[in-house]
């Protein structure tokens, strides 16, 4: 893998080890010898857990998959929750077979939630569907020692994670993310939630899984647009804290989009490692963890106004990162050159970087939606902005309000939108 | 207050200090000089909080109440959630006035949930109503530093506590319990939850308030039946771990039912102290905390089968304690004399001690409902049973199944029911 190893720049927000040249597997279940498997440990004291990353962990065979899954089930009951699409692709059966492999004695229940073209996925992330999961668990008489398995993308992960946090006030859960976005974002950090009618992720819990199994093999069935959305999210790790990873992406982003096995593993591993380091420093988002939301305050407003389903998360975040980068440049906090590199890489991820002409968003909508962002404290909107050399950012409420206004005006101006 | 001070018997489940002869106020807000005010500290490390207990804390005047409430609000936004009955009695206005007293600068929003004769209160403790609370908070643009105030009985406390646990993944909440049951049970321990259609408290969180203000003055507006339900719950503290308190109740239970101010304060203080000690040892109910559920496994089955609203919690628990005591006696674990004292005191609380003739409960229903009790682990039903002298109990799955069966048969037999 070609990669420039640059000197690490001091990070404004957290300790930041350089992007490692060679991936070293740090831990794996006994008896396993898969050379492409690596593990990121999320270090959260007694709530620490491993993220297994590899190609074929789940999709290769039941014997392989069983070793990643069975180790982390402490009781005798398991509930797999997934959606219709993944179920049709055979993932439910594979996961069930892995859990039952070798006469494990586990009782495995499955709940397949609807997922169809008519209803965007985010619109299914509701308290009502949360109730369907917990009602099903009650119906199947699952007790405190049961383990929930979230098999799917971010919507399944967030909702099943929250269901696990709440069911009998907390049962174990294992996450099997099947989208790049879920692997690089929701699999680390324990942010679980459902949406309200008017705002995303407003009702939820901080709740950690007992293990994450990220099989990049499952990304082969992922639509291109979903993959691009995940790649957009990944770029933020480079921008906020990992310059070498940003530069590796500049060299390899097309390989990732072509689903090259090694490039995907590298991407997931670097993203999870970066996020795990931040979360270990700040589990409950008191400060540094908020930096993971680069472009997200703008992005959430874009998603909210458009209605769930118009944008994929990484698409809205792509525009949001562009907005944050422009605002940072206009504040004089980063150079023109860094601004242009950031935007160019986001564009290469094949996500939009400006609002479409038909978007209903205007400055007033941006402002009113951002006023209820979770990062508002006592009425003050704090933003994540880039500052300094590549790989540095700040989380602050101290910025020139006029520049925020200008940024919103610039992106809402029809002149700066795309067809 | 007349009270026999007996030698403390060794407790099978936890350290158990003797019931104190004189109440010593342990802490109170500065400048306050109310002789009847006492404080129980719930010791949970960085989640510790005080329970203020007195007569008139909220109902006396805004200046008094403001000191208990304002101290514990860290941001500038407050949401009081209550129900129609309490709102009509003027409690919402009193609480709002106390929070705004002295130009506090707090923005106080209020949400009054319906509570009427047609719909039993427990039936309103749903995910749907939880969503109403969080939607209202979003509508009012409440942020992470907001404080929720749960003003009401156990239903309001459980639901608003859970809403606070979930809203933007956790905001502060203050509990103002207005029923004896809420003061002695749900105000300590951070068990928050909503019900599912088929089972109580299956979806929730462990989440601690920042303070509890228990004004026994508010019990003067409580219906007799609700008061009796709370007194029934109180008896369990004597049975499981506090023999002197049990004996004090034997001498004073009628005073409590007559709403004597001192007797009520004594009852709430002893109950909160006992529960706080247990919860401090075992916040997440790994073991000893389960003992607080004496009679509750049977009681929950009775409530569930009858449908929400037929029984008050303490009424079902009264029958449940009778069943647990009888089963303990039949196992040979307690004496006939202790069994009779226990049942006699529950009867004096003016709650039922046997099932009514028209109850639809039979042995099979008991068994199927108890099979999904939260205390079932890997299929084994563990029960809280009395064992040894007064004030001792065990939480165990090791008991003769035949005696459980006989107990269920005995109580389901029409011969042993009441009209």
PDB file of C-alpha atoms in Angstrom, chain B residues 301-307 310-311 355-366 369 412 417:
ATOM      1  CA  UNK B 301     -48.251 -11.294  37.951  1.00  0.00           C
ATOM      2  CA  UNK B 302     -51.420 -10.207  39.780  1.00  0.00           C
ATOM      3  CA  UNK B 303     -51.241  -6.704  38.280  1.00  0.00           C
ATOM      4  CA  UNK B 304     -50.422  -7.954  34.794  1.00  0.00           C
ATOM      5  CA  UNK B 305     -53.245 -10.500  34.597  1.00  0.00           C
ATOM      6  CA  UNK B 306     -55.811  -8.084  36.005  1.00  0.00           C
ATOM      7  CA  UNK B 307     -54.797  -5.351  33.573  1.00  0.00           C
ATOM      8  CA  UNK B 310     -57.421  -2.916  38.717  1.00  0.00           C
ATOM      9  CA  UNK B 311     -54.872  -2.993  41.520  1.00  0.00           C
ATOM     10  CA  UNK B 355     -57.069 -12.560  45.677  1.00  0.00           C
ATOM     11  CA  UNK B 356     -60.689 -11.605  45.095  1.00  0.00           C
ATOM     12  CA  UNK B 357     -63.112 -14.340  44.001  1.00  0.00           C
ATOM     13  CA  UNK B 358     -63.549 -12.767  40.574  1.00  0.00           C
ATOM     14  CA  UNK B 359     -59.831 -12.597  39.799  1.00  0.00           C
ATOM     15  CA  UNK B 360     -59.021 -14.363  36.510  1.00  0.00           C
ATOM     16  CA  UNK B 361     -55.687 -15.577  37.921  1.00  0.00           C
ATOM     17  CA  UNK B 362     -54.989 -19.284  37.932  1.00  0.00           C
ATOM     18  CA  UNK B 363     -51.804 -21.260  38.505  1.00  0.00           C
ATOM     19  CA  UNK B 364     -50.977 -21.436  34.795  1.00  0.00           C
ATOM     20  CA  UNK B 365     -51.266 -17.643  34.407  1.00  0.00           C
ATOM     21  CA  UNK B 366     -49.047 -17.069  37.422  1.00  0.00           C
ATOM     22  CA  UNK B 369     -46.277 -14.352  33.610  1.00  0.00           C
ATOM     23  CA  UNK B 412     -55.839 -19.485  43.488  1.00  0.00           C
ATOM     24  CA  UNK B 417     -60.146 -15.850  48.115  1.00  0.00           C
TER      25      UNK B 417
END
